[in-house]
Amino acid sequence: MNLNLRVHDVPIVLLHSPLVGPFTWRLVAEYIRKMGTEVFIPTLRNHDNSCCYWKDHAWSVSEALQTIPPHSSIVLVGHSGAGSLLPSVRDRLDHKVIGYIFVDAIIPRHNCSRLDQFSTPAEAEAFRSAASDGKLPVWKEEHVLDFILDPTTRRQFVHELAPMPLAVYEEKIPVPAYWPDAPCAFLHFSFSDTYLPFRKEAEENGWLTASVPGRHFHMLEGPETVGNTLLDLMERLLDQQ
């Protein structure tokens, strides 16, 4: 048990899915800051015609954390498609990642694309066929009515969405041989069946797991519940150091 390092000593880095934007985490970040823990929400940026979008995203995180002194301890958190990025992000940081938390997220597999990890080939093909001219469609408010109920929150969420290359979900993402190099945890939103197989995989890996009632973007509907659960998982990860 690490008696010297506690939650309030360790910045938490919240990564949004490439499909959406940083507002996804803003309400949770505000709550966690009130609880006394430093929070960063990097914006994942795509460079036009990039050969490796995952590299763009990893560098986006690295740039956003430049104010944190090198070799400082941090915890990385990834939601949804950002789960695939956590090893790549770790590989480009000078900081000491002491824990990883997957929030209703994909668990990385070496040289797998996000589409490779869809539940069925039919789901992957439906996602692929929605693209036009190599870009995925942008959600409008009517597309997210069922999982973001508050109209103001829904409007802010949709406002920052932009077309995304389908290649972001088709590209193979490597996982360094040393990963995971720190304890991992998985937070599942229990109304989200899509990510239940990843929660089961986390349990099989012997990771810490937690579940809260909610849909896939529950951080926008229950930021205090999600924030408290993340802080609890961080505390338990630190105890494993």
Short mmCIF file of N, CA, C and O in Angstrom, two decimals, residues 59-166:
data_model
loop_
_atom_site.label_atom_id
_atom_site.label_comp_id
_atom_site.label_asym_id
_atom_site.label_seq_id
_atom_site.Cartn_x
_atom_site.Cartn_y
_atom_site.Cartn_z
N TRP A 59 -0.06 12.76 -29.49
CA TRP A 59 0.70 14.01 -29.38
C TRP A 59 -0.18 15.14 -28.84
O TRP A 59 0.31 16.02 -28.12
N SER A 60 -1.47 15.12 -29.16
CA SER A 60 -2.39 16.11 -28.60
C SER A 60 -2.39 16.05 -27.07
O SER A 60 -2.38 17.08 -26.39
N VAL A 61 -2.40 14.84 -26.56
CA VAL A 61 -2.38 14.66 -25.10
C VAL A 61 -1.04 15.13 -24.53
O VAL A 61 -0.99 15.86 -23.53
N SER A 62 0.04 14.72 -25.17
CA SER A 62 1.37 15.12 -24.71
C SER A 62 1.50 16.64 -24.63
O SER A 62 2.01 17.19 -23.64
N GLU A 63 1.02 17.33 -25.65
CA GLU A 63 1.10 18.79 -25.67
C GLU A 63 0.25 19.41 -24.56
O GLU A 63 0.64 20.41 -23.94
N ALA A 64 -0.91 18.81 -24.29
CA ALA A 64 -1.81 19.36 -23.27
C ALA A 64 -1.27 19.20 -21.86
O ALA A 64 -1.71 19.90 -20.94
N LEU A 65 -0.31 18.29 -21.68
CA LEU A 65 0.21 18.01 -20.34
C LEU A 65 1.57 18.64 -20.09
O LEU A 65 2.26 18.30 -19.13
N GLN A 66 1.96 19.59 -20.94
CA GLN A 66 3.29 20.17 -20.81
C GLN A 66 3.48 20.94 -19.51
O GLN A 66 4.62 21.14 -19.07
N THR A 67 2.40 21.39 -18.89
CA THR A 67 2.54 22.13 -17.63
C THR A 67 2.76 21.21 -16.43
O THR A 67 3.08 21.68 -15.34
N ILE A 68 2.58 19.90 -16.63
CA ILE A 68 2.86 18.95 -15.56
C ILE A 68 4.34 18.59 -15.61
O ILE A 68 4.84 18.18 -16.66
N PRO A 69 5.08 18.75 -14.53
CA PRO A 69 6.52 18.45 -14.55
C PRO A 69 6.79 17.02 -15.01
O PRO A 69 6.05 16.10 -14.67
N PRO A 70 7.85 16.81 -15.82
CA PRO A 70 8.21 15.45 -16.25
C PRO A 70 8.40 14.53 -15.05
O PRO A 70 8.84 14.97 -13.98
N HIS A 71 8.05 13.28 -15.25
CA HIS A 71 8.20 12.22 -14.25
C HIS A 71 7.21 12.34 -13.10
O HIS A 71 7.25 11.53 -12.16
N SER A 72 6.29 13.33 -13.17
CA SER A 72 5.22 13.39 -12.18
C SER A 72 4.24 12.25 -12.41
O SER A 72 4.06 11.78 -13.54
N SER A 73 3.56 11.84 -11.35
CA SER A 73 2.56 10.77 -11.45
C SER A 73 1.24 11.32 -11.98
O SER A 73 0.82 12.41 -11.61
N ILE A 74 0.60 10.56 -12.87
CA ILE A 74 -0.72 10.90 -13.38
C ILE A 74 -1.54 9.62 -13.52
O ILE A 74 -0.99 8.51 -13.51
N VAL A 75 -2.85 9.79 -13.66
CA VAL A 75 -3.75 8.68 -13.99
C VAL A 75 -4.43 9.01 -15.31
O VAL A 75 -4.93 10.12 -15.50
N LEU A 76 -4.43 8.06 -16.24
CA LEU A 76 -5.07 8.24 -17.55
C LEU A 76 -6.44 7.58 -17.55
O LEU A 76 -6.58 6.42 -17.13
N VAL A 77 -7.43 8.32 -18.04
CA VAL A 77 -8.80 7.81 -18.13
C VAL A 77 -9.27 7.96 -19.57
O VAL A 77 -9.14 9.03 -20.17
N GLY A 78 -9.83 6.90 -20.14
CA GLY A 78 -10.33 6.96 -21.50
C GLY A 78 -11.78 6.51 -21.58
O GLY A 78 -12.15 5.48 -21.01
N HIS A 79 -12.59 7.28 -22.28
CA HIS A 79 -14.00 6.93 -22.50
C HIS A 79 -14.19 6.42 -23.92
O HIS A 79 -13.62 6.96 -24.88
N SER A 80 -14.94 5.35 -24.07
CA SER A 80 -15.37 4.86 -25.37
C SER A 80 -14.17 4.55 -26.27
O SER A 80 -13.26 3.81 -25.87
N GLY A 81 -14.10 5.14 -27.45
CA GLY A 81 -13.00 4.88 -28.37
C GLY A 81 -11.65 5.38 -27.91
O GLY A 81 -10.62 5.00 -28.48
N ALA A 82 -11.62 6.22 -26.88
CA ALA A 82 -10.33 6.68 -26.34
C ALA A 82 -9.60 5.57 -25.59
O ALA A 82 -8.39 5.67 -25.38
N GLY A 83 -10.33 4.52 -25.20
CA GLY A 83 -9.66 3.41 -24.52
C GLY A 83 -8.54 2.83 -25.36
O GLY A 83 -7.48 2.46 -24.85
N SER A 84 -8.75 2.77 -26.67
CA SER A 84 -7.74 2.22 -27.58
C SER A 84 -6.44 3.01 -27.56
O SER A 84 -5.39 2.50 -27.94
N LEU A 85 -6.52 4.28 -27.14
CA LEU A 85 -5.36 5.18 -27.21
C LEU A 85 -4.47 5.14 -25.97
O LEU A 85 -3.34 5.64 -26.03
N LEU A 86 -4.94 4.59 -24.87
CA LEU A 86 -4.20 4.77 -23.62
C LEU A 86 -2.75 4.24 -23.69
O LEU A 86 -1.84 4.93 -23.23
N PRO A 87 -2.49 3.08 -24.28
CA PRO A 87 -1.08 2.65 -24.38
C PRO A 87 -0.25 3.58 -25.27
O PRO A 87 0.91 3.86 -24.95
N SER A 88 -0.83 4.05 -26.38
CA SER A 88 -0.10 4.95 -27.28
C SER A 88 0.21 6.27 -26.61
O SER A 88 1.30 6.84 -26.78
N VAL A 89 -0.75 6.78 -25.84
CA VAL A 89 -0.52 8.01 -25.08
C VAL A 89 0.60 7.79 -24.07
O VAL A 89 1.52 8.61 -23.96
N ARG A 90 0.52 6.70 -23.35
CA ARG A 90 1.56 6.39 -22.36
C ARG A 90 2.94 6.38 -23.00
O ARG A 90 3.92 6.88 -22.42
N ASP A 91 3.03 5.86 -24.21
CA ASP A 91 4.32 5.71 -24.88
C ASP A 91 4.95 7.05 -25.26
O ASP A 91 6.14 7.11 -25.56
N ARG A 92 4.16 8.12 -25.25
CA ARG A 92 4.66 9.43 -25.67
C ARG A 92 4.75 10.43 -24.52
O ARG A 92 4.97 11.61 -24.74
N LEU A 93 4.59 9.96 -23.31
CA LEU A 93 4.63 10.86 -22.16
C LEU A 93 5.92 10.68 -21.37
O LEU A 93 6.47 9.57 -21.29
N ASP A 94 6.38 11.79 -20.78
CA ASP A 94 7.51 11.73 -19.86
C ASP A 94 7.04 11.57 -18.42
O ASP A 94 7.85 11.56 -17.50
N HIS A 95 5.73 11.45 -18.25
CA HIS A 95 5.18 11.33 -16.90
C HIS A 95 5.07 9.87 -16.49
O HIS A 95 5.12 8.97 -17.33
N LYS A 96 4.90 9.66 -15.21
CA LYS A 96 4.73 8.31 -14.69
C LYS A 96 3.24 8.00 -14.58
O LYS A 96 2.55 8.56 -13.72
N VAL A 97 2.75 7.15 -15.46
CA VAL A 97 1.34 6.76 -15.40
C VAL A 97 1.21 5.66 -14.35
O VAL A 97 1.78 4.59 -14.48
N ILE A 98 0.47 5.97 -13.28
CA ILE A 98 0.37 5.01 -12.18
C ILE A 98 -0.97 4.29 -12.16
O ILE A 98 -1.22 3.46 -11.29
N GLY A 99 -1.83 4.59 -13.15
CA GLY A 99 -3.09 3.88 -13.25
C GLY A 99 -3.83 4.24 -14.53
O GLY A 99 -3.65 5.33 -15.09
N TYR A 100 -4.62 3.28 -15.01
CA TYR A 100 -5.46 3.47 -16.20
C TYR A 100 -6.90 3.13 -15.83
O TYR A 100 -7.14 2.10 -15.19
N ILE A 101 -7.83 4.00 -16.23
CA ILE A 101 -9.24 3.72 -16.01
C ILE A 101 -9.98 3.79 -17.34
O ILE A 101 -9.91 4.80 -18.04
N PHE A 102 -10.66 2.71 -17.68
CA PHE A 102 -11.46 2.63 -18.90
C PHE A 102 -12.91 2.88 -18.51
O PHE A 102 -13.46 2.16 -17.67
N VAL A 103 -13.52 3.88 -19.11
CA VAL A 103 -14.90 4.24 -18.79
C VAL A 103 -15.79 3.90 -19.98
O VAL A 103 -15.76 4.58 -21.00
N ASP A 104 -16.55 2.80 -19.83
CA ASP A 104 -17.39 2.34 -20.94
C ASP A 104 -16.57 2.39 -22.23
O ASP A 104 -16.98 3.02 -23.22
N ALA A 105 -15.43 1.72 -22.22
CA ALA A 105 -14.42 1.95 -23.25
C ALA A 105 -13.90 0.65 -23.85
O ALA A 105 -14.00 -0.42 -23.25
N ILE A 106 -13.32 0.79 -25.04
CA ILE A 106 -12.61 -0.30 -25.70
C ILE A 106 -11.33 -0.60 -24.94
O ILE A 106 -10.58 0.31 -24.57
N ILE A 107 -11.05 -1.87 -24.70
CA ILE A 107 -9.77 -2.30 -24.14
C ILE A 107 -8.82 -2.59 -25.30
O ILE A 107 -9.17 -3.34 -26.22
N PRO A 108 -7.63 -1.99 -25.32
CA PRO A 108 -6.75 -2.12 -26.49
C PRO A 108 -6.27 -3.55 -26.74
O PRO A 108 -6.02 -4.31 -25.80
N ARG A 109 -6.14 -3.86 -28.02
CA ARG A 109 -5.50 -5.10 -28.45
C ARG A 109 -4.51 -4.73 -29.54
O ARG A 109 -4.83 -3.93 -30.43
N HIS A 110 -3.36 -5.34 -29.51
CA HIS A 110 -2.27 -4.96 -30.41
C HIS A 110 -2.68 -5.08 -31.88
O HIS A 110 -3.19 -6.12 -32.32
N ASN A 111 -2.45 -3.97 -32.61
CA ASN A 111 -2.72 -3.90 -34.05
C ASN A 111 -4.16 -4.22 -34.43
O ASN A 111 -4.43 -4.74 -35.52
N CYS A 112 -5.09 -3.88 -33.53
CA CYS A 112 -6.51 -3.96 -33.85
C CYS A 112 -7.04 -2.55 -34.08
O CYS A 112 -6.63 -1.61 -33.40
N SER A 113 -7.96 -2.43 -35.01
CA SER A 113 -8.66 -1.16 -35.18
C SER A 113 -9.86 -1.14 -34.25
O SER A 113 -10.27 -2.17 -33.69
N ARG A 114 -10.46 0.03 -34.11
CA ARG A 114 -11.68 0.11 -33.31
C ARG A 114 -12.80 -0.71 -33.97
O ARG A 114 -13.57 -1.37 -33.27
N LEU A 115 -12.87 -0.68 -35.30
CA LEU A 115 -13.88 -1.46 -35.99
C LEU A 115 -13.67 -2.96 -35.78
O LEU A 115 -14.64 -3.73 -35.72
N ASP A 116 -12.41 -3.38 -35.66
CA ASP A 116 -12.11 -4.79 -35.40
C ASP A 116 -12.75 -5.26 -34.09
O ASP A 116 -13.03 -6.45 -33.91
N GLN A 117 -12.97 -4.31 -33.17
CA GLN A 117 -13.46 -4.69 -31.84
C GLN A 117 -14.94 -4.41 -31.65
O GLN A 117 -15.44 -4.49 -30.53
N PHE A 118 -15.64 -4.10 -32.73
CA PHE A 118 -17.09 -4.01 -32.64
C PHE A 118 -17.65 -5.40 -32.32
O PHE A 118 -17.02 -6.42 -32.60
N SER A 119 -18.85 -5.44 -31.77
CA SER A 119 -19.42 -6.70 -31.31
C SER A 119 -19.57 -7.72 -32.42
O SER A 119 -19.34 -8.92 -32.23
N THR A 120 -20.00 -7.26 -33.62
CA THR A 120 -20.20 -8.17 -34.75
C THR A 120 -19.72 -7.50 -36.03
O THR A 120 -19.67 -6.26 -36.13
N PRO A 121 -19.38 -8.30 -37.04
CA PRO A 121 -19.02 -7.72 -38.35
C PRO A 121 -20.14 -6.87 -38.93
O PRO A 121 -19.88 -5.86 -39.60
N ALA A 122 -21.39 -7.23 -38.66
CA ALA A 122 -22.52 -6.46 -39.18
C ALA A 122 -22.55 -5.05 -38.58
O ALA A 122 -22.83 -4.07 -39.28
N GLU A 123 -22.27 -4.94 -37.29
CA GLU A 123 -22.23 -3.63 -36.65
C GLU A 123 -21.10 -2.79 -37.23
O GLU A 123 -21.26 -1.58 -37.46
N ALA A 124 -19.97 -3.41 -37.45
CA ALA A 124 -18.83 -2.69 -38.02
C ALA A 124 -19.15 -2.20 -39.43
O ALA A 124 -18.82 -1.06 -39.80
N GLU A 125 -19.80 -3.05 -40.21
CA GLU A 125 -20.13 -2.66 -41.58
C GLU A 125 -21.18 -1.55 -41.61
O GLU A 125 -21.11 -0.64 -42.45
N ALA A 126 -22.13 -1.58 -40.69
CA ALA A 126 -23.13 -0.52 -40.62
C ALA A 126 -22.47 0.81 -40.27
O ALA A 126 -22.82 1.86 -40.84
N PHE A 127 -21.51 0.77 -39.36
CA PHE A 127 -20.77 1.99 -38.99
C PHE A 127 -19.99 2.51 -40.20
O PHE A 127 -20.02 3.70 -40.51
N ARG A 128 -19.33 1.60 -40.91
CA ARG A 128 -18.52 1.98 -42.08
C ARG A 128 -19.40 2.54 -43.20
O ARG A 128 -19.04 3.53 -43.85
N SER A 129 -20.55 1.94 -43.41
CA SER A 129 -21.40 2.36 -44.52
C SER A 129 -22.06 3.71 -44.28
O SER A 129 -22.58 4.33 -45.22
N ALA A 130 -22.03 4.19 -43.03
CA ALA A 130 -22.61 5.50 -42.73
C ALA A 130 -21.71 6.64 -43.22
O ALA A 130 -22.15 7.78 -43.33
N ALA A 131 -20.44 6.33 -43.53
CA ALA A 131 -19.50 7.36 -43.97
C ALA A 131 -19.81 7.81 -45.39
O ALA A 131 -20.31 7.04 -46.22
N SER A 132 -19.49 9.08 -45.67
CA SER A 132 -19.63 9.64 -47.00
C SER A 132 -18.35 10.39 -47.35
O SER A 132 -17.88 11.21 -46.56
N ASP A 133 -17.77 10.05 -48.50
CA ASP A 133 -16.48 10.65 -48.90
C ASP A 133 -15.42 10.48 -47.82
O ASP A 133 -14.62 11.39 -47.57
N GLY A 134 -15.44 9.33 -47.16
CA GLY A 134 -14.42 9.03 -46.16
C GLY A 134 -14.63 9.71 -44.82
O GLY A 134 -13.76 9.60 -43.95
N LYS A 135 -15.75 10.40 -44.62
CA LYS A 135 -16.02 11.09 -43.35
C LYS A 135 -17.28 10.53 -42.71
O LYS A 135 -18.27 10.24 -43.39
N LEU A 136 -17.24 10.40 -41.39
CA LEU A 136 -18.41 9.95 -40.65
C LEU A 136 -19.38 11.10 -40.45
O LEU A 136 -18.95 12.26 -40.31
N PRO A 137 -20.68 10.83 -40.44
CA PRO A 137 -21.65 11.92 -40.27
C PRO A 137 -21.57 12.51 -38.86
O PRO A 137 -21.16 11.84 -37.91
N VAL A 138 -21.95 13.77 -38.76
CA VAL A 138 -21.94 14.47 -37.47
C VAL A 138 -23.31 14.33 -36.83
O VAL A 138 -24.34 14.57 -37.47
N TRP A 139 -23.33 13.94 -35.56
CA TRP A 139 -24.59 13.84 -34.85
C TRP A 139 -25.25 15.21 -34.72
O TRP A 139 -24.60 16.22 -34.49
N LYS A 140 -26.57 15.23 -34.83
CA LYS A 140 -27.37 16.40 -34.52
C LYS A 140 -28.13 16.14 -33.22
O LYS A 140 -28.12 15.03 -32.70
N GLU A 141 -28.78 17.16 -32.72
CA GLU A 141 -29.45 17.01 -31.42
C GLU A 141 -30.45 15.86 -31.42
O GLU A 141 -30.56 15.13 -30.42
N GLU A 142 -31.17 15.69 -32.52
CA GLU A 142 -32.17 14.63 -32.54
C GLU A 142 -31.56 13.23 -32.46
O GLU A 142 -32.23 12.27 -32.10
N HIS A 143 -30.28 13.13 -32.80
CA HIS A 143 -29.61 11.82 -32.75
C HIS A 143 -29.21 11.42 -31.33
O HIS A 143 -28.93 10.24 -31.08
N VAL A 144 -29.15 12.38 -30.42
CA VAL A 144 -28.67 12.07 -29.06
C VAL A 144 -29.74 12.31 -28.00
O VAL A 144 -29.44 12.33 -26.80
N LEU A 145 -30.99 12.46 -28.43
CA LEU A 145 -32.09 12.71 -27.49
C LEU A 145 -32.21 11.62 -26.44
O LEU A 145 -32.52 11.89 -25.28
N ASP A 146 -31.95 10.38 -26.83
CA ASP A 146 -32.18 9.25 -25.93
C ASP A 146 -31.10 9.10 -24.87
O ASP A 146 -31.33 8.44 -23.86
N PHE A 147 -29.91 9.67 -25.11
CA PHE A 147 -28.86 9.46 -24.10
C PHE A 147 -28.27 10.74 -23.53
O PHE A 147 -27.37 10.68 -22.69
N ILE A 148 -28.74 11.91 -23.95
CA ILE A 148 -28.41 13.17 -23.27
C ILE A 148 -29.73 13.92 -23.12
O ILE A 148 -30.21 14.55 -24.07
N LEU A 149 -30.32 13.85 -21.94
CA LEU A 149 -31.69 14.30 -21.76
C LEU A 149 -31.81 15.81 -21.59
O LEU A 149 -32.78 16.41 -22.04
N ASP A 150 -30.84 16.43 -20.94
CA ASP A 150 -30.93 17.86 -20.68
C ASP A 150 -30.67 18.64 -21.97
O ASP A 150 -29.61 18.47 -22.61
N PRO A 151 -31.57 19.52 -22.39
CA PRO A 151 -31.41 20.19 -23.69
C PRO A 151 -30.20 21.12 -23.75
O PRO A 151 -29.55 21.21 -24.80
N THR A 152 -29.87 21.80 -22.66
CA THR A 152 -28.71 22.69 -22.67
C THR A 152 -27.42 21.89 -22.81
O THR A 152 -26.54 22.23 -23.61
N THR A 153 -27.32 20.82 -22.04
CA THR A 153 -26.15 19.94 -22.13
C THR A 153 -26.04 19.33 -23.52
O THR A 153 -24.96 19.27 -24.11
N ARG A 154 -27.17 18.91 -24.05
CA ARG A 154 -27.20 18.29 -25.38
C ARG A 154 -26.72 19.28 -26.44
O ARG A 154 -25.93 18.95 -27.33
N ARG A 155 -27.15 20.52 -26.32
CA ARG A 155 -26.77 21.55 -27.29
C ARG A 155 -25.26 21.81 -27.24
O ARG A 155 -24.61 21.93 -28.28
N GLN A 156 -24.70 21.88 -26.04
CA GLN A 156 -23.26 22.12 -25.90
C GLN A 156 -22.46 20.94 -26.43
O GLN A 156 -21.41 21.12 -27.06
N PHE A 157 -22.95 19.75 -26.16
CA PHE A 157 -22.28 18.54 -26.64
C PHE A 157 -22.22 18.52 -28.16
O PHE A 157 -21.17 18.28 -28.77
N VAL A 158 -23.35 18.79 -28.81
CA VAL A 158 -23.44 18.72 -30.27
C VAL A 158 -22.66 19.86 -30.92
O VAL A 158 -22.09 19.69 -32.01
N HIS A 159 -22.60 21.00 -30.26
CA HIS A 159 -21.98 22.19 -30.84
C HIS A 159 -20.53 21.96 -31.26
O HIS A 159 -20.07 22.51 -32.26
N GLU A 160 -19.79 21.14 -30.49
CA GLU A 160 -18.37 20.98 -30.79
C GLU A 160 -18.07 19.77 -31.68
O GLU A 160 -16.90 19.48 -31.95
N LEU A 161 -19.09 19.08 -32.14
CA LEU A 161 -18.86 17.92 -33.00
C LEU A 161 -18.47 18.37 -34.40
O LEU A 161 -18.92 19.40 -34.90
N ALA A 162 -17.63 17.57 -35.04
CA ALA A 162 -17.16 17.89 -36.40
C ALA A 162 -17.00 16.59 -37.17
O ALA A 162 -16.84 15.52 -36.59
N PRO A 163 -17.02 16.66 -38.52
CA PRO A 163 -16.80 15.44 -39.31
C PRO A 163 -15.46 14.79 -38.96
O PRO A 163 -14.46 15.47 -38.75
N MET A 164 -15.47 13.47 -38.88
CA MET A 164 -14.27 12.74 -38.53
C MET A 164 -13.96 11.71 -39.60
O MET A 164 -14.88 11.05 -40.12
N PRO A 165 -12.69 11.56 -39.99
CA PRO A 165 -12.35 10.54 -40.99
C PRO A 165 -12.72 9.13 -40.53
O PRO A 165 -12.45 8.76 -39.37
N LEU A 166 -13.32 8.37 -41.40
CA LEU A 166 -13.61 6.97 -41.09
C LEU A 166 -12.32 6.24 -40.75
O LEU A 166 -12.31 5.30 -39.94
#
